[in-house]
CSV table of C-alpha atoms and ligand atoms in Angstrom, one decimal:
chain,number,residue,atom,x,y,z
A,1,MET,CA,-12.4,-10.0,3.8
A,2,LYS,CA,-10.6,-13.2,2.6
A,3,ARG,CA,-7.8,-14.4,4.9
A,4,LEU,CA,-3.7,-14.5,4.7
A,5,VAL,CA,-1.8,-16.4,6.8
A,6,VAL,CA,1.8,-15.3,7.0
A,7,GLY,CA,4.1,-17.8,8.0
A,8,THR,CA,7.1,-15.7,9.6
A,9,GLY,CA,8.6,-16.1,13.3
A,10,ASN,CA,10.5,-12.8,12.5
A,11,ALA,CA,8.6,-9.2,13.4
A,12,GLY,CA,10.8,-7.0,11.6
A,13,LYS,CA,9.7,-9.1,8.7
A,14,LEU,CA,6.2,-9.0,9.7
A,15,THR,CA,5.9,-5.3,9.6
A,16,GLU,CA,7.3,-5.2,6.0
A,17,ILE,CA,4.9,-7.4,4.9
A,18,ARG,CA,1.7,-5.7,6.4
A,19,ARG,CA,2.8,-2.6,5.1
A,20,LYS,CA,3.7,-3.7,1.7
A,21,LEU,CA,0.5,-5.5,1.1
A,22,GLU,CA,-2.4,-2.7,2.3
A,23,GLY,CA,-4.8,-3.0,-0.4
A,24,ALA,CA,-4.0,-6.4,-1.9
A,25,GLY,CA,-7.5,-7.5,-0.5
A,26,PHE,CA,-6.6,-9.7,2.2
A,27,GLU,CA,-6.6,-9.6,5.9
A,28,ILE,CA,-3.1,-10.7,7.0
A,29,VAL,CA,-3.2,-12.7,10.0
A,30,THR,CA,-0.3,-14.8,11.8
A,31,LEU,CA,-0.2,-18.2,13.1
A,32,ARG,CA,0.1,-16.7,16.5
A,33,ASP,CA,-3.4,-15.0,15.9
A,34,LEU,CA,-4.9,-18.6,14.9
A,35,GLY,CA,-3.4,-20.1,18.2
A,36,LEU,CA,-1.4,-22.3,15.8
A,37,SER,CA,2.8,-22.8,15.9
A,38,VAL,CA,4.3,-24.6,12.9
A,39,ASP,CA,8.1,-25.8,12.6
A,40,VAL,CA,9.9,-26.4,9.6
A,41,GLU,CA,12.9,-27.4,9.3
A,42,GLU,CA,14.6,-25.0,6.8
A,43,ASP,CA,16.9,-27.7,5.3
A,44,GLU,CA,16.6,-26.4,0.9
A,45,GLU,CA,19.3,-25.5,-0.5
A,46,THR,CA,17.8,-22.5,-1.9
A,47,PHE,CA,16.2,-19.3,-0.5
A,48,ALA,CA,13.1,-20.4,-2.9
A,49,GLY,CA,12.5,-23.8,-1.9
A,50,ASN,CA,12.7,-23.1,1.8
A,51,ALA,CA,10.1,-20.5,1.0
A,52,ARG,CA,7.9,-22.9,-0.8
A,53,LYS,CA,8.4,-25.4,2.2
A,54,LYS,CA,7.2,-22.8,4.7
A,55,ALA,CA,4.2,-21.5,2.7
A,56,ALA,CA,3.2,-24.9,2.2
A,57,ALA,CA,3.4,-26.1,5.8
A,58,VAL,CA,1.4,-23.2,7.0
A,59,SER,CA,-1.0,-23.1,4.2
A,60,LEU,CA,-1.9,-27.2,5.3
A,61,ALA,CA,-1.6,-26.4,9.3
A,62,ALA,CA,-4.3,-23.3,9.0
A,63,GLY,CA,-6.1,-24.3,6.1
A,64,LEU,CA,-5.9,-20.9,4.5
A,65,PRO,CA,-3.5,-19.7,1.7
A,66,ALA,CA,-0.2,-18.5,3.3
A,67,LEU,CA,2.7,-16.4,2.5
A,68,ALA,CA,6.3,-17.2,3.7
A,69,ASP,CA,9.6,-15.6,3.1
A,70,ASP,CA,13.0,-16.9,3.2
A,71,SER,CA,15.7,-14.2,2.8
A,72,GLY,CA,19.3,-13.6,3.5
A,73,ILE,CA,22.5,-12.2,2.5
A,74,GLU,CA,25.2,-13.3,0.3
A,75,VAL,CA,29.1,-11.8,0.7
A,76,ASP,CA,30.8,-11.8,-2.7
A,77,VAL,CA,34.5,-12.4,-1.0
A,78,LEU,CA,32.8,-15.2,1.7
A,79,GLY,CA,31.8,-17.1,-1.3
A,80,GLY,CA,28.0,-15.9,-1.1
A,81,ARG,CA,28.1,-16.8,2.7
A,82,PRO,CA,26.1,-16.7,5.0
A,83,GLY,CA,23.3,-17.3,1.9
A,84,VAL,CA,20.7,-19.6,2.9
A,85,ARG,CA,21.9,-19.8,6.4
A,86,SER,CA,21.9,-16.2,7.2
A,87,ALA,CA,19.4,-16.6,10.3
A,88,ARG,CA,21.8,-19.1,12.2
A,89,TYR,CA,25.1,-18.1,11.2
A,90,GLY,CA,27.8,-18.4,13.4
A,91,GLY,CA,25.6,-20.8,15.3
A,92,ASN,CA,22.0,-20.4,17.4
A,93,GLY,CA,23.5,-18.6,20.1
A,94,LEU,CA,24.4,-15.7,18.2
A,95,ASP,CA,21.8,-12.7,18.2
A,96,ASP,CA,22.0,-10.2,15.2
A,97,ALA,CA,24.3,-7.6,17.0
A,98,ALA,CA,26.7,-10.5,17.5
A,99,ARG,CA,26.3,-12.0,13.6
A,100,ASN,CA,26.8,-8.5,12.2
A,101,ALA,CA,30.4,-8.4,14.5
A,102,LEU,CA,31.3,-12.1,13.2
A,103,LEU,CA,30.9,-10.9,9.5
A,104,LEU,CA,32.7,-7.8,10.1
A,105,ARG,CA,35.9,-9.9,11.5
A,106,GLU,CA,35.7,-12.2,8.8
A,107,LEU,CA,35.9,-8.7,6.3
A,108,ALA,CA,38.8,-7.4,8.4
A,109,GLY,CA,41.3,-6.1,5.9
A,110,VAL,CA,39.1,-6.6,2.9
A,111,PRO,CA,38.9,-3.3,1.4
A,112,ALA,CA,36.0,-1.2,0.5
A,113,GLY,CA,35.6,-2.3,-3.3
A,114,LYS,CA,35.5,-5.8,-2.6
A,115,ARG,CA,33.0,-5.9,0.2
A,116,THR,CA,30.0,-6.3,-2.2
A,117,ALA,CA,27.3,-8.4,-1.1
A,118,ARG,CA,23.2,-9.0,-2.0
A,119,PHE,CA,20.2,-9.6,0.2
A,120,ARG,CA,17.8,-12.0,-1.9
A,121,CYS,CA,14.4,-12.7,-0.7
A,122,ALA,CA,12.1,-15.7,-2.0
A,123,LEU,CA,8.2,-15.4,-1.5
A,124,ALA,CA,6.1,-18.0,-1.6
A,125,PHE,CA,2.0,-18.3,-1.5
A,126,ALA,CA,0.9,-21.1,-1.2
A,127,ALA,CA,-3.0,-22.3,-1.0
A,128,PRO,CA,-4.9,-25.5,-0.2
A,129,ASP,CA,-6.2,-25.4,-3.6
A,130,GLN,CA,-3.5,-24.5,-6.1
A,131,ALA,CA,0.6,-25.0,-7.0
A,132,PRO,CA,2.8,-22.6,-5.0
A,133,HIS,CA,3.2,-19.0,-6.5
A,134,MET,CA,7.0,-17.8,-6.3
A,135,GLU,CA,8.5,-14.0,-6.5
A,136,GLU,CA,11.8,-13.2,-5.7
A,137,GLY,CA,14.0,-9.9,-5.0
A,138,THR,CA,17.5,-8.7,-4.9
A,139,PHE,CA,19.3,-5.6,-3.2
A,140,GLU,CA,22.6,-5.3,-4.1
A,141,GLY,CA,25.1,-3.6,-1.7
A,142,SER,CA,28.2,-3.7,0.2
A,143,ILE,CA,29.5,-4.3,3.7
A,144,ALA,CA,30.4,-1.5,6.0
A,145,PHE,CA,33.3,-1.7,8.2
A,146,ALA,CA,31.2,-0.9,11.2
A,147,PRO,CA,27.3,-0.8,12.7
A,148,ALA,CA,25.6,2.0,12.0
A,149,GLY,CA,21.8,2.9,12.9
A,150,ASP,CA,18.8,1.7,14.5
A,151,TYR,CA,16.3,1.2,12.1
A,152,GLY,CA,15.8,-2.6,10.5
A,153,PHE,CA,16.9,-6.2,11.8
A,154,GLY,CA,19.4,-8.7,10.9
A,155,TYR,CA,22.1,-7.1,8.8
A,156,ASP,CA,20.5,-4.0,8.2
A,157,PRO,CA,23.1,-2.0,10.3
A,158,ILE,CA,26.0,-3.3,8.3
A,159,PHE,CA,24.5,-3.3,4.6
A,160,VAL,CA,24.9,0.0,2.7
A,161,PRO,CA,22.9,-0.2,-0.2
A,162,ALA,CA,24.5,0.9,-3.9
A,163,GLY,CA,24.5,4.0,-4.8
A,164,PHE,CA,23.9,5.6,-0.9
A,165,ASP,CA,26.7,6.0,1.3
A,166,ARG,CA,25.1,5.2,4.7
A,167,THR,CA,23.8,1.5,6.1
A,168,LEU,CA,20.1,0.4,5.9
A,169,SER,CA,19.7,1.2,9.7
A,170,GLU,CA,20.7,5.0,8.9
A,171,LEU,CA,18.6,5.2,6.1
A,172,GLY,CA,15.2,3.9,7.6
A,173,ALA,CA,11.8,2.8,6.6
A,174,GLU,CA,11.2,4.8,3.6
A,175,VAL,CA,14.1,3.4,1.7
A,176,LYS,CA,13.8,-0.2,2.7
A,177,ASN,CA,10.5,0.0,2.0
A,178,ARG,CA,10.9,1.1,-1.6
A,179,LEU,CA,14.2,-0.7,-2.8
A,180,SER,CA,14.9,-3.9,-0.4
A,181,HIS,CA,14.6,-7.3,-1.5
A,182,ARG,CA,11.7,-8.0,0.1
A,183,ALA,CA,10.1,-4.6,-1.3
A,184,ARG,CA,10.5,-6.0,-4.8
A,185,ALA,CA,9.3,-9.5,-4.2
A,186,LEU,CA,6.3,-7.9,-2.3
A,187,ASP,CA,5.1,-5.4,-4.8
A,188,LEU,CA,5.4,-8.5,-7.5
A,189,MET,CA,3.4,-10.9,-5.3
A,190,LYS,CA,0.7,-8.1,-4.6
A,191,LEU,CA,0.3,-7.6,-8.2
A,192,TRP,CA,0.0,-11.1,-8.8
A,193,LEU,CA,-2.6,-11.7,-5.9
A,194,LEU,CA,-4.9,-9.0,-6.9
A,195,ALA,CA,-4.6,-10.3,-10.6
A,196,HIS,CA,-5.4,-13.9,-9.5
A,197,ARG,CA,-6.5,-14.1,-6.2
A,198,GLY,CA,-9.0,-10.8,-6.5
B,1,ITT,P1,11.2,-16.9,9.3
B,1,ITT,O1,11.7,-17.9,9.1
B,1,ITT,O2,10.5,-17.3,10.7
B,1,ITT,O3,10.2,-15.8,8.6
B,1,ITT,P2,13.9,-16.2,10.0
B,1,ITT,O4,14.4,-14.9,10.4
B,1,ITT,O5,14.1,-17.6,10.2
B,1,ITT,O6,12.0,-15.7,10.2
B,1,ITT,P3,14.9,-16.7,7.3
B,1,ITT,O7,15.0,-17.8,7.9
B,1,ITT,O8,14.0,-16.2,6.3
B,1,ITT,O9,14.1,-16.1,8.4
B,1,ITT,O10,16.4,-16.3,7.4
B,1,ITT,C1,16.9,-14.7,7.1
B,1,ITT,C2,17.8,-14.1,7.7
B,1,ITT,O11,18.7,-13.3,7.1
B,1,ITT,C3,17.1,-12.6,8.9
B,1,ITT,O12,16.8,-13.7,9.7
B,1,ITT,C4,18.2,-11.9,8.9
B,1,ITT,O13,19.3,-12.5,9.5
B,1,ITT,C5,18.3,-11.9,7.2
B,1,ITT,N1,17.8,-11.0,6.5
B,1,ITT,C6,16.8,-11.1,5.7
B,1,ITT,N2,16.1,-10.2,5.3
B,1,ITT,C7,17.0,-9.3,5.7
B,1,ITT,C8,16.8,-7.8,6.1
B,1,ITT,O14,15.8,-7.1,4.9
B,1,ITT,N3,17.3,-7.1,6.7
B,1,ITT,C9,18.6,-7.7,7.4
B,1,ITT,N4,18.8,-8.8,7.4
B,1,ITT,C10,18.0,-9.6,6.7
């Protein structure tokens, strides 16, 4: 089977990508599987720009087709922050729990109706022999008043998807793999891979 390198250091993303791309006709490998490490500065102003940059760098280093994800959360009352800076929001020293606590402090006093937010995911496929292909997904919801639940990573414990009254971490894998920003982008990417790279 043809190999596809997934260029992410985020274990949560990797699990979601592997699950969604089953049956897409590729053996999914990581940079670590190949004994490679690629350091990409994520300095673009858009998710798509960063995803494209990561995928191109990984494909070049591995000499194989590559997939990269750039994603994050936009909180409306914060003018779209953390946005493309979601991974390092509040500085490099913070872990996911500390970043969630920071976001909740910033939203102290903001009422339920004004806590709207969305996750965005840009996925880029790059191969040595062709221009990159992009897909995107968004996931609307709002920021909870306190973290809850164990599933997932990042901002999942404080994100309540639109139409639900529990956090994504409480709702778990079935809901996330069906409705999330990454799930939607991956569904589209899988269709494109089957049609163009099969
Ligand atoms: P790679 O660049 O190695 O893929 P990363 O974690 O640094 O890993 P990003 O630069 O795309 O990835 O940062 C995205 C951040 O946005 C991520 O670290 C989370 O904090 C948040 N995020 C993205 N998707 C998420 C999701 O599905 N659930 C919760 N948080 C998410």
